[in-house]
Amino acid sequence: MEQLLQQIESLKAEIAASVASSQEELEQFRIKYLGTKGLVKQIMGEMKNVPVESKKEFGQILNAFKQVAEDKLAQLQEALGETESVDTKQDYTLPGDTIAVGTRHPLNLVRNQMVSIFKRLGFAVAEGPEIEDDWHNFGAMNLPADHPARDMQDTFYVQEATDASAAWLLRTHTSSVQARVMETQKPPIRVICPGRVYRNETISARAHCFFHQVEGLYIDENVSFADLKQTLYFFVQEMFGKEVKVRFRPSYFPFTEPSAEMDISCQICAGKGCNICKHTGWVEILGSGMVHPKVLENFGIDPEKYTGFAFGMGVERIAQLKYQVNDLRLYSQNDLRFLQQFKSV
Ligand code: PHE
């Protein structure tokens, strides 16, 4: 025991006198004293030979010894760091390099906001494929092969077929996702379907061959048109503020009956009249209606028991009203001068 204490004392003196003028020497110091086979560990190994009544005292001495080695290591490290930085002439007062931080795409910002509003009402997000078969895009939605309303949506066909119902196409609306949800889930159903859709239109400031939609579907017992109106009214108030006015106009969609389009007071001119609202003070933002009984039947949902509403709107249109962007093409040209103006919310 006495011998051990003497050894510790002489090691302490040795440690105190140690120097390190390079990283290698510093590492040697660490290995010699604090490494897994270092002197600190070795001496700690002697603990087992110490009589029980002295264990506590000896333990404290050992801990202090270890601390001395660790403190010295830190001290050497610091000293070395300082001299090295002087050696390599690093100047810590120089300004840092700026890191380029990206911005979210304006359509994603708007889509995220739309999704979060509907989520608060209990809607879940559903997604589906962009290449669809005829059934999910048209047939199931009450648009059989010869239905004239197919012309409303100029379709890109991936694979045409003599029997139209065997064709493959780029989805023209995310109603196809609603079809897939009804196929696999039982009411109550409450989903929104955000996604990209395609239509064969000549590209101009006002039209594009692809755009983005958020469609919604709610099916349960006793769902009424009043629920539809209130849900959409809540949505636009959250999106555009409490002052926004809405109006519903009767419309036609094969998959809803009755159907209505919803207009909101023009957010650009506050109803005074401008190019966006074609001087009417109103802008159409969505199509909606009560799910057609035929559509429910197509998925084995009993229309006597369940009713539902559906709606669909374009993300570009909402973004246009929010950011006053008049040319749709800007959203897909990837011009950084345009994109960098949108900061995340
Ligand atoms: N699917 C329609 C469209 O793309 C929008 C819509 C959805 C209308 C649901 C009514 C109900 O134009």
Tab-separated table of C-alpha atoms and ligand atoms in Angstrom:
chain	number	residue	atom	x	y	z
A	1	MET	CA	0.000	0.000	0.000
A	2	GLU	CA	2.710	2.426	1.037
A	3	GLN	CA	4.625	1.543	-2.079
A	4	LEU	CA	1.586	2.135	-4.251
A	5	LEU	CA	1.032	5.581	-2.795
A	6	GLN	CA	4.619	6.473	-3.512
A	7	GLN	CA	4.254	5.306	-7.080
A	8	ILE	CA	1.165	7.488	-7.518
A	9	GLU	CA	2.998	10.504	-6.156
A	10	SER	CA	5.938	10.066	-8.491
A	11	LEU	CA	3.584	9.540	-11.475
A	12	LYS	CA	1.781	12.755	-10.567
A	13	ALA	CA	5.081	14.603	-10.659
A	14	GLU	CA	5.878	12.995	-13.998
A	15	ILE	CA	2.514	14.030	-15.383
A	16	ALA	CA	2.936	17.584	-14.182
A	17	ALA	CA	6.265	17.806	-15.980
A	18	SER	CA	4.966	16.347	-19.263
A	19	VAL	CA	4.963	18.374	-22.451
A	20	ALA	CA	3.540	17.760	-25.901
A	21	SER	CA	4.687	19.704	-28.910
A	22	SER	CA	2.715	17.771	-31.521
A	23	GLN	CA	-0.488	15.781	-31.912
A	24	GLU	CA	1.561	12.560	-31.838
A	25	GLU	CA	3.145	13.413	-28.503
A	26	LEU	CA	-0.232	14.354	-27.144
A	27	GLU	CA	-1.608	10.975	-28.248
A	28	GLN	CA	1.368	9.197	-26.654
A	29	PHE	CA	0.627	10.973	-23.381
A	30	ARG	CA	-3.021	9.886	-23.583
A	31	ILE	CA	-2.133	6.266	-24.297
A	32	LYS	CA	0.533	6.116	-21.578
A	33	TYR	CA	-1.683	7.398	-18.773
A	34	LEU	CA	-5.289	7.177	-19.868
A	35	GLY	CA	-5.356	4.466	-22.537
A	36	THR	CA	-7.127	1.136	-21.941
A	37	LYS	CA	-3.788	-0.352	-20.883
A	38	GLY	CA	-2.495	2.910	-19.432
A	39	LEU	CA	-1.001	3.542	-15.995
A	40	VAL	CA	-4.219	4.874	-14.494
A	41	LYS	CA	-6.034	1.653	-15.385
A	42	GLN	CA	-3.113	-0.454	-14.155
A	43	ILE	CA	-3.054	1.188	-10.766
A	44	MET	CA	-6.808	0.965	-10.496
A	45	GLY	CA	-6.336	-2.767	-10.994
A	46	GLU	CA	-4.427	-2.807	-7.665
A	47	MET	CA	-7.638	-1.964	-5.866
A	48	LYS	CA	-8.359	-5.651	-5.379
A	49	ASN	CA	-5.233	-6.053	-3.220
A	50	VAL	CA	-6.118	-3.189	-0.919
A	51	PRO	CA	-7.513	-4.217	2.494
A	52	VAL	CA	-11.252	-3.596	2.874
A	53	GLU	CA	-10.907	-0.873	5.513
A	54	SER	CA	-8.670	1.212	3.216
A	55	LYS	CA	-10.647	0.764	0.022
A	56	LYS	CA	-12.651	3.956	0.402
A	57	GLU	CA	-9.625	6.143	1.071
A	58	PHE	CA	-7.613	4.525	-1.688
A	59	GLY	CA	-10.512	4.905	-4.125
A	60	GLN	CA	-10.513	8.648	-3.515
A	61	ILE	CA	-6.769	8.850	-4.056
A	62	LEU	CA	-7.135	6.942	-7.305
A	63	ASN	CA	-9.903	9.209	-8.566
A	64	ALA	CA	-7.829	12.272	-7.812
A	65	PHE	CA	-4.920	10.714	-9.683
A	66	LYS	CA	-7.090	10.028	-12.723
A	67	GLN	CA	-8.343	13.603	-12.601
A	68	VAL	CA	-4.765	14.921	-12.598
A	69	ALA	CA	-4.028	12.938	-15.775
A	70	GLU	CA	-7.241	14.093	-17.456
A	71	ASP	CA	-6.708	17.728	-16.553
A	72	LYS	CA	-3.192	17.613	-17.896
A	73	LEU	CA	-4.400	16.049	-21.151
A	74	ALA	CA	-6.968	18.830	-21.584
A	75	GLN	CA	-4.359	21.443	-20.779
A	76	LEU	CA	-1.853	20.016	-23.275
A	77	GLN	CA	-4.557	19.768	-25.889
A	78	GLU	CA	-5.542	23.370	-25.453
A	79	ALA	CA	-1.989	24.614	-25.558
A	80	LEU	CA	-1.312	22.615	-28.691
A	81	GLY	CA	-4.501	23.884	-30.359
A	82	GLU	CA	-3.453	27.452	-29.735
A	83	THR	CA	0.050	27.091	-31.108
A	84	GLU	CA	-1.182	25.092	-34.094
A	85	SER	CA	-3.738	27.686	-35.056
A	86	VAL	CA	-1.016	30.290	-34.933
A	87	ASP	CA	1.157	28.020	-37.063
A	88	THR	CA	-1.487	27.587	-39.772
A	89	LYS	CA	-2.387	31.276	-39.556
A	90	GLN	CA	-6.089	30.695	-39.179
A	91	ASP	CA	-7.949	33.921	-38.615
A	92	TYR	CA	-11.020	33.381	-36.536
A	93	THR	CA	-12.162	36.924	-37.051
A	94	LEU	CA	-12.863	36.308	-40.747
A	95	PRO	CA	-16.606	36.255	-41.621
A	96	GLY	CA	-18.045	32.748	-42.124
A	97	ASP	CA	-19.046	31.297	-45.490
A	98	THR	CA	-22.728	31.746	-46.181
A	99	ILE	CA	-24.633	28.519	-46.612
A	100	ALA	CA	-27.208	28.582	-49.386
A	101	VAL	CA	-30.554	27.669	-47.858
A	102	GLY	CA	-33.283	26.545	-50.225
A	103	THR	CA	-36.877	27.744	-50.153
A	104	ARG	CA	-39.988	25.679	-50.499
A	105	HIS	CA	-41.809	25.810	-53.800
A	106	PRO	CA	-44.783	28.183	-53.582
A	107	LEU	CA	-47.155	25.419	-54.666
A	108	ASN	CA	-45.869	23.202	-51.857
A	109	LEU	CA	-46.279	26.009	-49.347
A	110	VAL	CA	-49.888	26.479	-50.405
A	111	ARG	CA	-50.592	22.760	-50.608
A	112	ASN	CA	-49.171	22.215	-47.110
A	113	GLN	CA	-51.333	24.972	-45.754
A	114	MET	CA	-54.422	23.537	-47.459
A	115	VAL	CA	-53.669	20.080	-46.115
A	116	SER	CA	-53.131	21.322	-42.578
A	117	ILE	CA	-56.489	23.151	-42.567
A	118	PHE	CA	-58.348	20.010	-43.619
A	119	LYS	CA	-56.365	17.887	-41.195
A	120	ARG	CA	-57.681	20.039	-38.383
A	121	LEU	CA	-61.181	19.058	-39.509
A	122	GLY	CA	-60.261	15.386	-39.257
A	123	PHE	CA	-59.435	14.673	-42.898
A	124	ALA	CA	-56.673	12.141	-43.538
A	125	VAL	CA	-54.330	12.413	-46.532
A	126	ALA	CA	-54.646	9.762	-49.266
A	127	GLU	CA	-52.356	9.350	-52.266
A	128	GLY	CA	-52.498	7.278	-55.443
A	129	PRO	CA	-50.746	6.678	-58.774
A	130	GLU	CA	-50.448	9.348	-61.497
A	131	ILE	CA	-50.757	6.720	-64.240
A	132	GLU	CA	-54.260	5.349	-63.868
A	133	ASP	CA	-56.564	2.883	-65.477
A	134	ASP	CA	-59.761	4.070	-67.064
A	135	TRP	CA	-61.937	2.647	-64.280
A	136	HIS	CA	-60.482	4.640	-61.382
A	137	ASN	CA	-60.246	7.898	-63.319
A	138	PHE	CA	-63.534	7.690	-65.240
A	139	GLY	CA	-65.655	4.522	-65.047
A	140	ALA	CA	-66.046	4.356	-61.282
A	141	MET	CA	-66.732	8.073	-61.227
A	142	ASN	CA	-69.889	7.535	-63.254
A	143	LEU	CA	-68.284	8.390	-66.584
A	144	PRO	CA	-68.816	5.299	-68.753
A	145	ALA	CA	-66.918	5.006	-72.055
A	146	ASP	CA	-69.353	6.983	-74.189
A	147	HIS	CA	-70.089	9.684	-71.644
A	148	PRO	CA	-69.957	13.158	-73.233
A	149	ALA	CA	-68.514	14.679	-70.062
A	150	ARG	CA	-65.218	12.900	-70.777
A	151	ASP	CA	-64.576	15.754	-73.189
A	152	MET	CA	-64.522	18.146	-70.225
A	153	GLN	CA	-61.110	16.756	-69.350
A	154	ASP	CA	-58.731	16.438	-72.292
A	155	THR	CA	-56.962	13.251	-71.446
A	156	PHE	CA	-53.393	12.141	-72.123
A	157	TYR	CA	-53.554	8.451	-72.948
A	158	VAL	CA	-50.548	6.306	-72.115
A	159	GLN	CA	-52.115	3.331	-73.810
A	160	GLU	CA	-55.293	3.588	-75.853
A	161	ALA	CA	-57.544	0.611	-76.394
A	162	THR	CA	-60.453	-0.129	-78.711
A	163	ASP	CA	-62.420	-0.830	-75.593
A	164	ALA	CA	-61.999	2.508	-73.800
A	165	SER	CA	-62.393	0.905	-70.403
A	166	ALA	CA	-59.103	-0.983	-70.944
A	167	ALA	CA	-57.075	2.188	-71.537
A	168	TRP	CA	-54.296	3.609	-69.367
A	169	LEU	CA	-53.959	7.339	-68.896
A	170	LEU	CA	-52.436	10.150	-66.855
A	171	ARG	CA	-55.008	10.945	-64.192
A	172	THR	CA	-57.037	14.025	-65.042
A	173	HIS	CA	-58.144	14.610	-61.442
A	174	THR	CA	-57.354	13.148	-58.038
A	175	SER	CA	-60.919	11.807	-57.870
A	176	SER	CA	-59.132	8.632	-58.964
A	177	VAL	CA	-57.583	8.506	-55.493
A	178	GLN	CA	-61.024	8.852	-53.938
A	179	ALA	CA	-62.057	5.840	-56.030
A	180	ARG	CA	-59.152	3.866	-54.607
A	181	VAL	CA	-60.065	4.892	-51.066
A	182	MET	CA	-63.711	3.838	-51.507
A	183	GLU	CA	-62.492	0.566	-52.952
A	184	THR	CA	-60.489	-0.308	-49.850
A	185	GLN	CA	-62.193	1.469	-46.954
A	186	LYS	CA	-65.645	1.377	-45.396
A	187	PRO	CA	-67.500	4.504	-44.236
A	188	PRO	CA	-66.992	6.688	-42.340
A	189	ILE	CA	-64.470	8.001	-44.880
A	190	ARG	CA	-62.901	11.419	-44.585
A	191	VAL	CA	-59.913	12.017	-46.855
A	192	ILE	CA	-58.213	14.668	-48.899
A	193	CYS	CA	-56.226	13.754	-51.982
A	194	PRO	CA	-53.456	16.181	-52.914
A	195	GLY	CA	-51.529	15.483	-56.097
A	196	ARG	CA	-50.511	16.313	-59.651
A	197	VAL	CA	-52.971	15.867	-62.501
A	198	TYR	CA	-52.608	16.119	-66.277
A	199	ARG	CA	-54.760	17.549	-69.054
A	200	ASN	CA	-53.963	17.987	-72.701
A	201	GLU	CA	-54.115	21.766	-72.908
A	202	THR	CA	-51.978	24.204	-74.842
A	203	ILE	CA	-49.571	25.831	-72.413
A	204	SER	CA	-50.276	29.503	-71.816
A	205	ALA	CA	-50.358	31.966	-68.935
A	206	ARG	CA	-53.797	30.654	-67.968
A	207	ALA	CA	-53.521	26.925	-68.671
A	208	HIS	CA	-50.931	24.180	-68.326
A	209	CYS	CA	-50.741	20.528	-69.291
A	210	PHE	CA	-50.300	19.605	-65.633
A	211	PHE	CA	-51.409	21.221	-62.431
A	212	HIS	CA	-52.085	20.275	-58.811
A	213	GLN	CA	-55.276	19.497	-57.003
A	214	VAL	CA	-56.562	18.913	-53.538
A	215	GLU	CA	-59.758	16.914	-53.674
A	216	GLY	CA	-61.797	15.867	-50.659
A	217	LEU	CA	-64.331	13.167	-49.824
A	218	TYR	CA	-66.514	12.694	-46.774
A	219	ILE	CA	-68.914	9.757	-46.501
A	220	ASP	CA	-70.909	8.857	-43.427
A	221	GLU	CA	-74.503	8.585	-42.272
A	222	ASN	CA	-76.443	11.865	-42.505
A	223	VAL	CA	-73.799	13.917	-44.327
A	224	SER	CA	-75.645	16.877	-45.859
A	225	PHE	CA	-75.083	19.710	-48.293
A	226	ALA	CA	-74.977	22.017	-45.254
A	227	ASP	CA	-71.900	20.073	-44.050
A	228	LEU	CA	-70.303	20.582	-47.449
A	229	LYS	CA	-70.933	24.329	-47.366
A	230	GLN	CA	-69.701	24.765	-43.820
A	231	THR	CA	-66.536	22.721	-44.417
A	232	LEU	CA	-65.600	24.734	-47.487
A	233	TYR	CA	-66.520	28.015	-45.834
A	234	PHE	CA	-64.253	27.160	-42.905
A	235	PHE	CA	-61.489	26.304	-45.359
A	236	VAL	CA	-61.562	29.619	-47.236
A	237	GLN	CA	-61.808	31.620	-44.036
A	238	GLU	CA	-58.695	29.904	-42.712
A	239	MET	CA	-56.926	30.297	-46.035
A	240	PHE	CA	-57.853	33.880	-46.894
A	241	GLY	CA	-59.149	35.430	-43.660
A	242	LYS	CA	-62.537	35.970	-42.050
A	243	GLU	CA	-63.561	38.715	-44.465
A	244	VAL	CA	-63.784	36.422	-47.479
A	245	LYS	CA	-67.238	36.029	-49.049
A	246	VAL	CA	-68.451	32.884	-50.783
A	247	ARG	CA	-71.189	32.010	-53.218
A	248	PHE	CA	-72.309	28.680	-54.646
A	249	ARG	CA	-73.521	28.285	-58.236
A	250	PRO	CA	-75.331	25.177	-59.503
A	251	SER	CA	-73.092	23.131	-61.785
A	252	TYR	CA	-72.696	19.696	-63.292
A	253	PHE	CA	-70.272	16.863	-62.546
A	254	PRO	CA	-71.099	13.255	-63.420
A	255	PHE	CA	-69.934	12.041	-60.001
A	256	THR	CA	-71.950	14.429	-57.841
A	257	GLU	CA	-75.637	15.296	-57.622
A	258	PRO	CA	-76.486	18.031	-56.894
A	259	SER	CA	-73.268	19.775	-57.930
A	260	ALA	CA	-72.061	23.274	-57.253
A	261	GLU	CA	-69.112	25.475	-58.006
A	262	MET	CA	-67.903	27.815	-55.315
A	263	ASP	CA	-66.702	31.349	-55.912
A	264	ILE	CA	-64.954	33.581	-53.407
A	265	SER	CA	-64.709	37.361	-53.393
A	266	CYS	CA	-61.681	38.363	-55.467
A	267	GLN	CA	-58.626	38.532	-53.216
A	268	ILE	CA	-56.717	40.670	-55.691
A	269	CYS	CA	-59.073	43.645	-56.021
A	270	ALA	CA	-61.262	42.986	-52.965
A	271	GLY	CA	-64.310	42.768	-55.208
A	272	LYS	CA	-63.747	46.042	-57.024
A	273	GLY	CA	-63.065	44.379	-60.367
A	274	CYS	CA	-59.755	43.367	-62.000
A	275	ASN	CA	-58.348	41.082	-64.702
A	276	ILE	CA	-58.202	38.044	-62.432
A	277	CYS	CA	-61.918	38.182	-61.619
A	278	LYS	CA	-62.748	39.477	-65.099
A	279	HIS	CA	-64.287	42.535	-63.431
A	280	THR	CA	-66.958	40.509	-61.672
A	281	GLY	CA	-65.479	40.664	-58.165
A	282	TRP	CA	-65.772	36.844	-57.874
A	283	VAL	CA	-63.337	34.021	-58.636
A	284	GLU	CA	-64.266	30.394	-59.025
A	285	ILE	CA	-62.069	28.189	-56.852
A	286	LEU	CA	-63.655	24.752	-56.722
A	287	GLY	CA	-66.160	22.179	-57.869
A	288	SER	CA	-68.193	20.203	-55.368
A	289	GLY	CA	-71.361	18.266	-54.726
A	290	MET	CA	-73.059	15.350	-53.016
A	291	VAL	CA	-71.518	12.039	-54.103
A	292	HIS	CA	-73.709	10.469	-56.808
A	293	PRO	CA	-75.524	7.310	-55.581
A	294	LYS	CA	-74.127	5.440	-58.602
A	295	VAL	CA	-70.570	6.158	-57.413
A	296	LEU	CA	-71.349	4.830	-53.937
A	297	GLU	CA	-72.945	1.706	-55.473
A	298	ASN	CA	-69.855	1.145	-57.607
A	299	PHE	CA	-67.967	0.516	-54.380
A	300	GLY	CA	-70.639	-1.439	-52.553
A	301	ILE	CA	-71.539	1.471	-50.282
A	302	ASP	CA	-75.299	1.526	-49.615
A	303	PRO	CA	-76.658	4.913	-50.827
A	304	GLU	CA	-79.780	4.408	-48.697
A	305	LYS	CA	-77.654	4.365	-45.588
A	306	TYR	CA	-74.746	6.623	-46.459
A	307	THR	CA	-74.400	10.010	-48.098
A	308	GLY	CA	-71.304	12.022	-48.767
A	309	PHE	CA	-69.861	15.142	-50.267
A	310	ALA	CA	-66.859	15.673	-52.487
A	311	PHE	CA	-64.943	18.677	-53.706
A	312	GLY	CA	-61.910	19.408	-55.821
A	313	MET	CA	-59.774	22.481	-56.303
A	314	GLY	CA	-56.585	23.593	-58.013
A	315	VAL	CA	-53.573	24.476	-55.877
A	316	GLU	CA	-52.324	26.879	-58.590
A	317	ARG	CA	-55.532	28.875	-58.422
A	318	ILE	CA	-55.320	29.240	-54.647
A	319	ALA	CA	-51.625	30.161	-54.906
A	320	GLN	CA	-52.433	32.700	-57.608
A	321	LEU	CA	-54.929	34.414	-55.332
A	322	LYS	CA	-52.579	34.268	-52.374
A	323	TYR	CA	-49.439	35.472	-54.135
A	324	GLN	CA	-50.963	37.370	-57.060
A	325	VAL	CA	-49.014	35.413	-59.638
A	326	ASN	CA	-50.753	35.828	-62.975
A	327	ASP	CA	-48.722	33.552	-65.210
A	328	LEU	CA	-49.118	29.839	-64.446
A	329	ARG	CA	-45.958	28.972	-66.358
A	330	LEU	CA	-43.804	30.555	-63.653
A	331	TYR	CA	-44.584	27.668	-61.318
A	332	SER	CA	-42.771	25.137	-63.483
A	333	GLN	CA	-39.928	27.142	-65.043
A	334	ASN	CA	-37.670	26.812	-61.998
A	335	ASP	CA	-36.429	30.368	-62.266
A	336	LEU	CA	-34.642	30.979	-58.969
A	337	ARG	CA	-35.451	34.678	-59.084
A	338	PHE	CA	-39.101	33.681	-58.872
A	339	LEU	CA	-38.757	30.788	-56.427
A	340	GLN	CA	-36.559	32.595	-53.921
A	341	GLN	CA	-39.249	35.149	-53.228
A	342	PHE	CA	-41.292	32.582	-51.318
A	343	LYS	CA	-40.200	32.079	-47.756
A	344	SER	CA	-41.395	29.125	-45.761
A	345	VAL	CA	-44.297	29.718	-43.424
B	1	PHE	N1	-62.873	16.207	-60.175
B	1	PHE	C1	-63.360	17.530	-60.499
B	1	PHE	C2	-62.364	18.183	-61.433
B	1	PHE	O1	-61.236	17.795	-61.483
B	1	PHE	C3	-63.537	18.370	-59.274
B	1	PHE	C4	-64.626	17.863	-58.402
B	1	PHE	C5	-64.340	16.973	-57.406
B	1	PHE	C6	-65.910	18.290	-58.565
B	1	PHE	C7	-65.336	16.499	-56.575
B	1	PHE	C8	-66.940	17.826	-57.764
B	1	PHE	C9	-66.629	16.941	-56.756
B	1	PHE	O2	-62.696	19.096	-62.136
